[in-house]
Coordinates of C-alpha atoms in Angstrom, one line a residue:
M72 CA 0.0 0.0 0.2
T73 CA 1.2 3.4 -0.6
Q74 CA 2.7 5.4 2.6
R75 CA 1.1 8.8 3.0
K76 CA 3.4 11.1 5.1
V77 CA 1.9 14.3 6.8
I78 CA 3.9 17.7 6.7
A79 CA 5.8 18.2 10.0
A80 CA 3.2 19.1 12.3
I81 CA 6.0 19.3 14.9
A82 CA 9.7 20.0 14.7
V83 CA 10.5 16.5 14.6
V84 CA 11.1 13.9 11.5
S85 CA 7.4 14.4 10.0
A86 CA 5.1 11.4 11.3
G87 CA 5.2 9.0 8.0
A88 CA 1.9 7.3 7.7
L89 CA -0.2 5.4 5.6
T90 CA -2.7 8.4 4.4
L91 CA -6.4 9.0 4.7
S92 CA -10.8 5.0 4.7
A93 CA -20.1 0.7 5.1
C94 CA -23.4 0.8 5.8
G95 CA -25.5 0.6 8.8
S96 CA -25.5 2.7 11.7
S97 CA -23.2 5.9 12.6
S98 CA -20.4 5.3 14.9
K99 CA -18.3 7.6 17.1
T100 CA -15.1 7.8 19.1
A101 CA -14.7 8.0 22.7
T102 CA -14.2 11.3 24.1
K103 CA -10.5 12.5 25.6
Q104 CA -9.9 15.0 28.1
D105 CA -7.2 16.8 26.0
Q106 CA -3.8 18.1 27.8
G107 CA -3.3 21.4 26.3
A108 CA -5.4 24.1 24.7
T109 CA -9.0 23.2 24.6
S110 CA -9.4 20.3 21.7
S111 CA -11.7 17.2 21.6
V112 CA -11.9 14.2 19.7
Q113 CA -14.6 14.3 16.7
Q114 CA -17.9 12.4 16.5
F115 CA -18.0 10.7 12.8
S116 CA -21.0 8.8 11.0
L117 CA -22.1 7.9 7.7
G118 CA -24.3 10.4 6.4
T119 CA -27.7 9.6 4.4
A120 CA -29.1 10.9 1.0
Q121 CA -30.5 14.0 2.8
D122 CA -27.3 14.7 4.3
S123 CA -25.8 14.8 0.8
T124 CA -27.9 17.4 -0.6
G125 CA -26.7 21.0 -1.3
P126 CA -26.2 23.8 -0.5
A127 CA -23.7 23.5 2.3
V128 CA -25.3 24.7 5.6
P129 CA -24.7 28.3 5.6
V130 CA -21.9 29.3 8.7
T131 CA -23.2 32.2 11.0
G132 CA -22.1 35.4 9.9
A133 CA -20.7 34.3 6.7
T134 CA -20.5 36.5 4.0
K135 CA -19.1 35.9 0.3
G136 CA -16.1 37.7 -1.2
G137 CA -12.6 38.9 -0.6
T138 CA -9.7 36.9 -0.8
A139 CA -8.5 34.5 1.4
Y140 CA -4.7 33.9 1.8
D141 CA -2.5 31.2 2.9
I142 CA 1.1 30.9 3.9
E143 CA 3.1 27.6 3.7
P144 CA 6.8 26.5 3.7
S145 CA 6.6 24.0 0.8
G146 CA 4.8 23.9 -2.6
F147 CA 2.8 21.4 -3.9
D148 CA 4.4 18.3 -5.4
Y149 CA 1.4 17.6 -7.2
L150 CA -1.8 19.3 -8.3
D151 CA -3.5 16.4 -10.3
P152 CA -5.6 15.1 -7.8
T153 CA -4.4 11.3 -8.9
Q154 CA -1.2 12.0 -7.1
Q155 CA -2.3 13.1 -4.2
Y156 CA -1.6 11.6 -0.9
V157 CA 0.4 14.1 1.6
S158 CA -1.6 16.6 3.9
N159 CA -0.5 20.0 2.3
M160 CA -2.1 18.3 -1.3
L161 CA -5.1 17.2 0.5
A162 CA -6.1 20.4 2.0
I163 CA -6.0 22.2 -1.2
S164 CA -7.5 19.7 -3.4
G165 CA -11.4 20.3 -2.3
L166 CA -11.0 24.1 -3.4
Y167 CA -11.0 22.4 -7.3
N168 CA -11.5 18.6 -7.0
R169 CA -14.5 16.9 -6.3
T170 CA -14.8 13.5 -5.2
L171 CA -17.5 10.8 -5.0
T172 CA -18.0 11.3 -1.4
G173 CA -16.5 13.8 1.2
Y174 CA -16.5 15.0 4.3
K175 CA -19.2 17.4 5.6
I176 CA -18.4 19.2 9.0
D177 CA -20.8 21.1 11.1
A178 CA -20.9 23.8 13.6
K179 CA -19.9 21.5 16.1
G180 CA -17.3 19.7 14.7
N181 CA -19.0 16.5 13.9
T182 CA -17.9 15.1 10.9
I183 CA -20.2 13.3 8.7
L184 CA -19.5 11.1 5.1
V185 CA -22.0 12.1 2.4
G186 CA -22.4 11.8 -1.0
D187 CA -20.3 14.6 -3.0
L188 CA -20.6 13.8 -6.6
A189 CA -22.7 11.1 -5.9
T190 CA -26.4 11.1 -4.4
D191 CA -25.5 9.0 -1.3
T192 CA -22.5 7.3 0.3
G193 CA -22.8 4.3 -2.1
K194 CA -25.0 0.7 -2.1
L195 CA -23.4 -2.4 -1.6
S196 CA -24.4 -5.7 -2.8
D197 CA -22.7 -9.3 -3.3
G198 CA -21.7 -9.2 0.4
G199 CA -20.1 -5.9 0.1
K200 CA -17.8 -7.1 -2.9
T201 CA -20.0 -4.8 -5.4
W202 CA -20.6 -1.3 -4.5
T203 CA -22.5 1.7 -6.7
W204 CA -22.7 5.1 -6.8
T205 CA -25.3 7.4 -8.9
L206 CA -24.1 10.9 -9.9
K207 CA -26.0 14.0 -8.8
K208 CA -27.4 16.0 -11.9
G209 CA -25.9 19.4 -13.0
L210 CA -22.3 18.6 -12.1
K211 CA -19.8 20.3 -14.8
F212 CA -16.5 20.7 -15.2
Q213 CA -15.0 23.7 -15.5
D214 CA -15.5 24.1 -19.0
G215 CA -19.1 23.6 -18.9
T216 CA -19.2 19.9 -20.0
P217 CA -21.5 17.7 -18.0
I218 CA -19.9 15.1 -15.7
T219 CA -20.8 11.4 -16.6
S220 CA -20.3 8.0 -15.0
A221 CA -17.3 7.6 -18.0
D222 CA -15.6 10.1 -16.6
V223 CA -15.6 8.5 -13.2
K224 CA -14.6 5.3 -14.7
Y225 CA -11.5 7.2 -16.5
D226 CA -10.6 9.0 -13.2
I227 CA -10.0 5.3 -11.6
E228 CA -8.5 3.9 -14.8
R229 CA -5.8 6.7 -14.6
L230 CA -4.7 4.9 -11.3
Y231 CA -2.9 1.7 -13.8
L232 CA -0.6 4.3 -15.7
P233 CA 3.2 3.3 -14.6
A234 CA 3.6 7.0 -14.2
Q235 CA 0.6 7.2 -11.4
T236 CA 2.9 5.9 -8.3
Q237 CA 2.0 8.7 -5.5
G238 CA -1.5 8.3 -4.9
P239 CA -3.9 6.0 -3.0
N240 CA -4.1 3.1 -4.8
Y241 CA -7.2 1.3 -2.7
F242 CA -9.6 0.7 -5.4
P243 CA -7.0 -0.7 -8.0
L244 CA -6.0 -2.7 -5.6
W245 CA -9.5 -4.0 -4.5
L246 CA -10.7 -3.9 -7.8
S247 CA -7.7 -6.3 -9.9
G248 CA -5.4 -7.3 -7.1
A249 CA -1.9 -6.7 -6.0
D250 CA -0.5 -7.1 -9.7
Y251 CA -3.2 -4.7 -11.1
R252 CA -0.8 -3.0 -13.5
K253 CA -0.2 -6.3 -15.2
V254 CA -4.1 -7.0 -15.5
Y255 CA -4.5 -3.5 -17.0
A256 CA -2.0 -0.9 -18.1
G257 CA -4.1 2.2 -18.3
P258 CA -6.4 4.1 -20.5
T259 CA -3.6 5.0 -22.8
G260 CA -4.7 4.3 -26.4
G261 CA -8.3 4.1 -25.7
K262 CA -8.2 0.7 -23.4
S263 CA -10.9 0.5 -20.8
L264 CA -11.3 -1.8 -18.0
P265 CA -14.6 -4.1 -18.8
D266 CA -17.9 -3.6 -16.9
T267 CA -17.1 -6.6 -14.8
V268 CA -15.0 -4.7 -13.4
I269 CA -16.0 -1.1 -13.6
G270 CA -19.6 -1.0 -14.9
T271 CA -21.4 2.1 -16.5
P272 CA -24.8 1.0 -17.2
D273 CA -25.9 4.8 -17.8
A274 CA -24.7 8.0 -17.7
Q275 CA -25.1 8.6 -13.4
T276 CA -24.3 5.3 -12.5
V277 CA -20.8 3.5 -11.8
V278 CA -20.7 0.2 -10.5
F279 CA -17.4 -1.0 -9.1
H280 CA -17.2 -4.9 -8.7
F281 CA -14.0 -5.9 -5.8
T282 CA -12.4 -9.4 -5.6
E283 CA -13.1 -8.9 -2.1
A284 CA -15.7 -7.3 0.2
H285 CA -14.6 -3.9 1.2
A286 CA -17.6 -2.3 4.0
D287 CA -14.9 0.9 4.3
A288 CA -15.6 1.9 0.1
P289 CA -17.6 4.9 1.2
Y290 CA -14.4 6.3 2.6
A291 CA -12.1 5.2 0.2
A292 CA -14.3 7.0 -2.2
A293 CA -13.4 10.4 -0.4
M294 CA -10.1 10.4 -1.5
P295 CA -8.8 12.9 -4.1
P296 CA -8.3 10.1 -6.8
I297 CA -11.8 8.8 -6.5
G298 CA -13.5 11.5 -8.5
A299 CA -14.4 12.5 -12.4
F300 CA -11.4 13.1 -15.2
E301 CA -12.3 14.3 -18.4
A302 CA -10.2 12.6 -20.9
S303 CA -10.0 15.1 -23.4
K304 CA -8.1 17.5 -21.0
E305 CA -5.3 14.8 -20.7
S306 CA -2.1 16.4 -21.5
A307 CA 1.5 16.9 -20.0
T308 CA 0.9 20.2 -18.1
Y309 CA -2.1 18.9 -16.6
N310 CA -0.5 18.5 -12.9
N311 CA 0.2 22.4 -12.8
N312 CA -2.9 23.2 -14.1
P313 CA -5.9 20.6 -13.2
N314 CA -9.5 20.6 -14.7
A315 CA -11.7 21.8 -12.3
D316 CA -14.9 20.3 -11.0
G317 CA -14.8 22.0 -7.3
P318 CA -15.8 25.8 -6.4
Y319 CA -12.4 27.0 -7.6
Q320 CA -10.1 26.7 -10.6
V321 CA -6.5 27.5 -10.9
S322 CA -6.0 31.0 -12.1
N323 CA -2.1 31.2 -11.9
Y324 CA 0.9 28.6 -10.3
V325 CA 4.8 29.4 -10.0
P326 CA 5.5 26.3 -8.7
G327 CA 7.4 26.7 -5.2
K328 CA 6.6 30.3 -5.2
S329 CA 2.4 31.0 -5.4
L330 CA -1.0 29.6 -6.6
Q331 CA -4.1 31.5 -7.0
F332 CA -7.5 30.3 -7.2
V333 CA -10.7 32.1 -8.6
R334 CA -14.2 31.0 -8.9
N335 CA -15.4 28.4 -11.3
P336 CA -18.4 30.1 -13.0
N337 CA -19.4 26.0 -14.0
W338 CA -19.5 24.8 -10.0
D339 CA -23.2 24.4 -9.0
P340 CA -23.8 25.1 -4.9
S341 CA -27.1 23.5 -5.3
T342 CA -24.9 20.2 -5.7
D343 CA -22.7 20.5 -2.9
P344 CA -23.2 19.9 0.5
I345 CA -19.7 20.1 2.1
R346 CA -18.2 23.6 0.5
A347 CA -19.9 27.2 1.3
A348 CA -17.0 28.4 -1.2
Y349 CA -17.3 32.4 0.2
P350 CA -14.3 34.0 -1.0
D351 CA -13.8 35.2 -4.3
K352 CA -10.2 34.4 -4.4
W353 CA -7.7 31.9 -2.5
S354 CA -4.0 33.3 -2.6
F355 CA -1.1 31.1 -1.7
E356 CA 2.5 32.2 -0.9
L357 CA 4.6 29.3 -0.5
G358 CA 8.5 29.0 0.5
V359 CA 7.7 30.6 4.1
D360 CA 9.3 28.6 6.8
N361 CA 8.8 28.5 11.0
P362 CA 9.1 30.3 12.8
Q363 CA 8.5 33.4 10.3
L364 CA 5.6 31.6 9.3
T365 CA 3.8 31.9 13.0
T366 CA 4.8 35.2 13.5
R367 CA 3.3 36.2 10.7
L368 CA 0.1 35.0 11.5
E369 CA 0.3 36.3 15.2
Q370 CA 1.4 40.0 13.8
A371 CA -1.7 39.6 11.2
T372 CA -0.6 43.3 9.2
G373 CA -1.5 43.8 5.9
N374 CA -3.1 40.7 4.0
D375 CA -1.7 38.3 6.9
K376 CA -5.1 39.7 8.7
F377 CA -6.9 37.5 6.3
A378 CA -4.3 34.7 6.3
L379 CA -3.9 30.9 7.5
S380 CA -2.0 28.1 7.0
L381 CA -4.3 24.8 6.3
S382 CA -1.2 22.5 6.9
T383 CA 1.5 23.9 8.8
A384 CA 1.1 23.9 12.6
A385 CA 2.9 26.7 14.7
D386 CA 6.2 26.9 15.5
A387 CA 6.8 24.6 18.5
S388 CA 8.7 27.5 20.3
Q389 CA 5.7 29.8 19.8
S390 CA 3.4 27.7 21.4
D391 CA 3.2 28.6 24.9
T392 CA 3.1 32.6 23.7
I393 CA 0.1 31.4 21.5
L394 CA -1.6 29.9 24.5
N395 CA -1.0 32.4 27.1
G396 CA -2.1 35.1 24.6
S397 CA -5.5 36.3 25.5
Q398 CA -5.6 38.0 21.7
Y399 CA -5.4 34.7 19.9
K400 CA -8.0 32.7 21.9
S401 CA -10.8 33.6 19.3
R402 CA -8.6 32.9 16.2
M403 CA -6.9 29.5 17.5
V404 CA -7.2 26.1 16.4
S405 CA -5.8 23.1 18.5
N406 CA -7.1 19.5 17.9
Y407 CA -5.9 16.3 17.2
Q408 CA -4.5 15.2 14.2
P409 CA -5.0 11.5 12.8
Y410 CA -1.2 10.4 13.3
V411 CA 0.0 8.0 16.5
E412 CA 3.6 8.2 17.4
Y413 CA 5.2 4.7 17.9
L414 CA 8.5 2.7 19.3
N415 CA 8.9 0.0 17.0
I416 CA 10.4 -3.2 18.6
N417 CA 11.9 -5.2 15.8
T418 CA 10.3 -8.6 16.9
T419 CA 12.7 -10.4 14.6
R420 CA 15.6 -9.5 16.6
V421 CA 14.0 -8.8 19.9
T422 CA 12.0 -12.4 20.5
D423 CA 11.1 -12.7 23.9
V424 CA 8.0 -10.8 25.0
R425 CA 9.3 -10.2 28.7
I426 CA 11.9 -7.9 27.2
R427 CA 9.6 -6.2 24.6
K428 CA 7.4 -5.3 28.0
A429 CA 10.2 -4.3 29.8
I430 CA 11.0 -1.6 26.8
A431 CA 7.3 -0.6 27.4
L432 CA 7.3 -0.2 30.8
A433 CA 10.4 1.7 30.9
F434 CA 9.3 4.1 28.2
P435 CA 9.6 7.5 29.1
N436 CA 6.3 8.8 27.5
Q437 CA 6.1 12.1 29.5
S438 CA 9.6 13.2 28.9
L439 CA 8.8 12.7 25.0
Q440 CA 5.8 15.1 25.3
K441 CA 8.0 17.8 26.4
L442 CA 10.5 17.3 23.8
Y443 CA 7.9 17.3 21.2
G444 CA 7.0 21.0 22.3
G445 CA 4.6 20.1 25.2
P446 CA 0.8 19.3 25.5
S447 CA -0.1 21.3 22.4
Q448 CA 2.0 19.5 19.9
L449 CA 1.6 15.7 21.7
D450 CA -0.9 14.2 24.0
P451 CA 0.3 11.1 25.5
G452 CA -1.1 8.2 24.4
N453 CA -1.0 4.1 24.8
T454 CA -3.2 3.0 21.8
L455 CA -1.9 2.0 18.3
I456 CA -5.2 3.7 16.9
S457 CA -5.7 7.2 17.2
P458 CA -8.6 9.1 19.3
T459 CA -9.8 10.7 16.0
V460 CA -10.7 7.0 14.7
A461 CA -13.8 5.4 15.1
G462 CA -14.5 3.2 17.8
W463 CA -11.4 4.0 19.6
E464 CA -11.0 3.2 23.3
N465 CA -8.6 4.4 26.0
A466 CA -6.2 1.7 27.2
D467 CA -3.2 1.8 29.5
P468 CA -1.7 -1.6 29.4
F469 CA 1.8 -0.7 30.6
N470 CA 0.2 1.5 33.8
K471 CA 1.8 5.0 32.4
T472 CA -1.3 6.6 34.1
A473 CA 0.6 5.7 37.6
H474 CA 4.4 5.8 36.1
P475 CA 4.2 8.7 33.0
N476 CA 8.1 8.7 32.9
G477 CA 8.2 4.6 33.0
D478 CA 8.5 2.3 35.8
P479 CA 12.4 0.9 35.7
T480 CA 11.8 -1.3 38.8
A481 CA 9.1 -3.3 37.1
A482 CA 11.0 -3.1 33.8
K483 CA 14.3 -4.7 35.5
A484 CA 12.2 -7.4 37.3
L485 CA 10.7 -8.8 34.1
L486 CA 14.8 -8.5 32.7
T487 CA 15.6 -10.5 35.6
Q488 CA 12.7 -12.9 35.2
A489 CA 13.9 -13.4 31.6
N490 CA 17.6 -13.6 32.5
A491 CA 18.4 -10.5 30.5
V492 CA 19.6 -7.8 32.4
N493 CA 22.3 -5.5 30.7
Y494 CA 20.0 -6.8 26.8
K495 CA 21.7 -4.7 24.5
L496 CA 19.3 -2.7 22.3
V497 CA 20.4 -0.7 19.1
F498 CA 18.3 2.5 18.9
A499 CA 18.2 3.8 15.3
F500 CA 17.0 7.6 15.5
A501 CA 16.6 10.1 12.6
N502 CA 19.9 12.4 13.1
T503 CA 18.0 15.8 13.8
P504 CA 18.6 18.0 16.7
R505 CA 15.1 17.3 18.4
W506 CA 16.1 13.7 18.3
Q507 CA 19.5 13.7 19.2
K508 CA 17.8 15.0 22.5
I509 CA 15.4 12.7 22.8
S510 CA 17.4 9.9 22.0
V511 CA 19.7 10.7 25.1
V512 CA 16.4 10.7 27.5
V513 CA 15.3 7.4 26.3
Q514 CA 19.1 5.5 26.2
N515 CA 18.8 6.9 29.9
A516 CA 15.0 5.9 31.0
L517 CA 15.9 2.2 29.6
Q518 CA 19.7 2.0 31.0
Q519 CA 18.2 2.9 34.4
A520 CA 15.8 -0.2 34.0
G521 CA 18.8 -2.2 32.9
F522 CA 19.4 -2.4 29.1
Q523 CA 22.5 -1.6 27.6
V524 CA 21.3 0.8 24.8
V525 CA 23.7 1.8 21.7
L526 CA 22.5 4.9 19.8
N527 CA 22.5 4.6 16.1
P528 CA 21.6 8.0 14.4
I529 CA 20.4 7.9 10.9
D530 CA 20.4 10.6 7.9
K531 CA 17.0 11.9 8.2
T532 CA 16.4 11.6 4.2
S533 CA 17.1 8.0 4.3
Y534 CA 15.5 7.2 7.8
Y535 CA 12.4 5.4 6.6
T536 CA 14.2 3.4 4.0
Q537 CA 16.9 2.0 6.5
V538 CA 14.0 1.0 9.3
G539 CA 11.9 -0.1 6.7
T540 CA 14.2 -2.9 5.7
V541 CA 13.2 -6.2 7.1
K542 CA 17.0 -7.3 7.6
N543 CA 17.8 -4.1 9.8
T544 CA 20.2 -4.3 12.4
F545 CA 18.3 -2.2 14.6
D546 CA 16.4 -3.0 17.6
I547 CA 13.9 -0.2 18.3
Y548 CA 13.3 2.9 16.6
R549 CA 10.5 5.5 15.9
T550 CA 7.8 5.7 13.2
G551 CA 4.4 7.1 12.9
W552 CA 1.3 6.2 11.3
G553 CA -1.9 7.9 10.6
A554 CA -5.4 5.8 9.2
D555 CA -6.7 6.9 5.6
W556 CA -10.1 7.5 6.8
P557 CA -11.9 7.4 9.9
T558 CA -12.0 3.6 11.0
P559 CA -8.9 1.5 12.0
Y560 CA -9.4 -0.2 8.8
T561 CA -6.1 1.1 7.3
D562 CA -4.6 0.8 11.0
V563 CA -4.8 -2.8 12.2
P564 CA -3.8 -4.7 8.8
N565 CA -1.1 -2.8 7.8
L566 CA 0.8 -2.3 11.2
L567 CA 0.0 -5.5 12.4
G568 CA -0.7 -7.7 9.4
G569 CA 2.1 -10.8 8.9
G570 CA 3.2 -12.9 6.2
S571 CA 3.5 -11.0 2.7
N572 CA 3.1 -7.7 5.0
I573 CA 6.4 -8.2 5.9
T574 CA 8.4 -6.7 3.4
D575 CA 10.9 -3.9 2.6
G576 CA 9.0 -0.7 3.0
S577 CA 5.9 -2.6 4.4
P578 CA 4.3 -0.4 7.3
N579 CA 5.2 -3.6 9.6
Y580 CA 8.0 -2.1 10.9
S581 CA 8.1 -4.1 13.6
H582 CA 8.3 -7.4 11.6
Y583 CA 5.2 -8.9 13.7
N584 CA 4.1 -11.9 12.7
N585 CA 1.2 -14.0 14.5
P586 CA -0.8 -16.2 12.6
A587 CA -3.7 -15.6 15.2
T588 CA -3.6 -11.9 14.3
D589 CA -3.7 -12.5 10.5
A590 CA -6.7 -14.9 11.2
A591 CA -8.3 -12.2 13.1
I592 CA -7.7 -9.5 10.7
A593 CA -8.9 -11.5 7.7
Q594 CA -12.2 -12.5 9.8
I595 CA -12.8 -8.4 10.4
K596 CA -12.5 -7.4 6.8
L597 CA -15.3 -9.7 6.1
E598 CA -17.7 -7.7 8.4
T599 CA -20.0 -5.4 6.3
D600 CA -21.5 -3.4 9.5
V601 CA -18.3 -0.6 10.0
A602 CA -19.2 0.2 13.3
K603 CA -18.9 -3.2 14.6
A604 CA -15.6 -3.7 12.9
A605 CA -14.4 -0.8 14.3
K606 CA -14.8 -2.0 17.8
E607 CA -13.4 -5.2 16.6
W608 CA -10.4 -3.7 15.1
N609 CA -9.6 -1.7 18.2
D610 CA -10.0 -4.5 20.7
L611 CA -7.5 -6.7 18.3
A612 CA -4.9 -4.0 18.4
N613 CA -5.4 -3.6 22.2
K614 CA -5.1 -7.1 22.7
V615 CA -2.0 -7.3 20.5
I616 CA -0.2 -4.1 22.1
A617 CA -0.6 -5.8 25.8
N618 CA -0.1 -9.3 25.2
D619 CA 2.6 -9.3 22.4
I620 CA 4.1 -5.8 22.1
P621 CA 5.7 -5.3 19.1
Q622 CA 5.1 -1.5 19.3
V623 CA 5.1 1.0 21.7
P624 CA 2.6 3.9 21.1
F625 CA 3.6 6.8 23.5
G626 CA 1.6 9.7 21.8
F627 CA -1.1 11.2 19.5
D628 CA 0.2 14.3 17.1
K629 CA -1.7 17.5 17.6
F630 CA -2.5 20.6 15.4
L631 CA -2.2 23.9 17.0
Q632 CA -2.1 27.1 15.2
I633 CA -3.8 30.7 14.8
Y634 CA -4.8 32.5 11.5
G635 CA -5.7 36.3 10.7
P636 CA -8.4 38.0 13.0
G637 CA -10.2 38.9 9.2
L638 CA -11.1 35.3 9.0
G639 CA -14.3 33.4 10.3
G640 CA -15.5 29.7 9.9
V641 CA -12.1 27.9 10.0
R642 CA -12.4 24.7 11.3
Y643 CA -10.4 21.8 11.4
N644 CA -10.5 18.3 9.4
Q645 CA -9.4 15.3 12.0
V646 CA -9.5 12.9 9.0
I647 CA -6.8 14.6 6.9
G648 CA -5.2 16.5 9.7
T649 CA -5.4 20.1 8.0
I650 CA -7.6 23.1 8.1
D651 CA -10.9 22.6 6.5
T652 CA -11.5 25.1 3.4
G653 CA -15.4 24.6 2.8
S654 CA -16.4 26.9 5.6
V655 CA -13.7 29.5 6.0
F656 CA -14.8 33.3 5.2
V657 CA -13.4 37.0 4.7
K658 CA -14.8 39.2 6.9
Q659 CA -16.0 42.0 5.2

């Protein structure tokens, strides 16, 4: 599975993750008390056909007009939605790109999956193998061409092209298996997938025939590639000038420097339940790094009065200033990101579960929170799954409530029992100033518990490649992960699935391989009730972490940032971990 990465929200190695992924009753997360600025875990549900109708619910006090400004440290590698899988690209995609389904966020922060291009979130048949979506009437591309089911089919067929390597590939995998590019090479030369794979019985209907049941298909259908593509617009320059079907279209783009959007005259708000599209224009300034970026939002002079940063969190050194400044309270965003921080234990090298548990008991969670930038940047956590995911339940298998900085006495007792006092651990870490400090803190905590810890710094540019190699020579190393959608489907199978999932580059960085867990994963995948499956995924994850200990989860990443006082309607999308553009307005 392609791996999604988040643009670093904290000044450490960015939290690498698999990125953003039914029927039946709605599910919701448990509520967790935030340990920093006010924040809450979102409530998620699957919307109805009525929820999927437009226009978007008006935002109190909002007016149309003006220009919203955005400041970001980096540019966008891809404007082509087929290649979008990184958080900063997911943040802007909704301005101009619509998908079969999408996330509707209300004023209370509740998130509902609704039909975007489609009339609803889809209908399953054949035990969850077949999914059917009906397109809304009145949908058009920016040139006025009506959108049909053939355009949706072509958009998914583009994912089979050899050049399309960066976006999420759930649909082609589900439709054609792991070797999908050998089955079909894409729509080049007019070739098309047969109707037995993707059917278009009429201009409004598209039918997907997956090889196995996939109850989470409505969530996967909200990812950028699962929309519509006008085949006649295919060109070598498409990536810098995509064909819009959302409320805005690109008017000017200088890669790495600036990006401007203006209104798309052929977007019909009556079809769109998600985007209110209040500003007349969006103007992005690229290449502005922290701390300057945060300082500009604090000062809010000139156009910065109407500015925000969709995907870049506040500079960690300025977090206390923001949290303690009364002038920022009314224009602050503080919430969970969908990412969890883990210490992976290489189970092919550390085979004794007692030794793995000793590592977990001794691990200094609270100290790492401080080094990450404090409660506004990281919330201590002990679960494989983020609290932004449906069915999440808190757990504390290693008694971190009583011993937030570890319990060296209990850990040493386990090492003694295992006849493993002075057990040698090779600790690999990204060679950055932040992780140089963290590595010493972890080393001291583990050595106090009876381990011998050898530090092994790795260049940050090759870090994930090296720790992602099955035959690596490291015992413990940090990675991060985030669910692609607000159910655990993209967490548990990827992080805990064994067998063929243990390969170079696999997200199973601990090389955990347990046939009983694999059997449970296979069984839960067959469950068509998403709410029931969510509980089963969480129960399984908590069981594995408590008993087999392939990873030590130690924190939930958080997003803290402020925005200009000239903006209103600023809401946070916990699914993708960025500010949502759909409700933002410029105060007149």
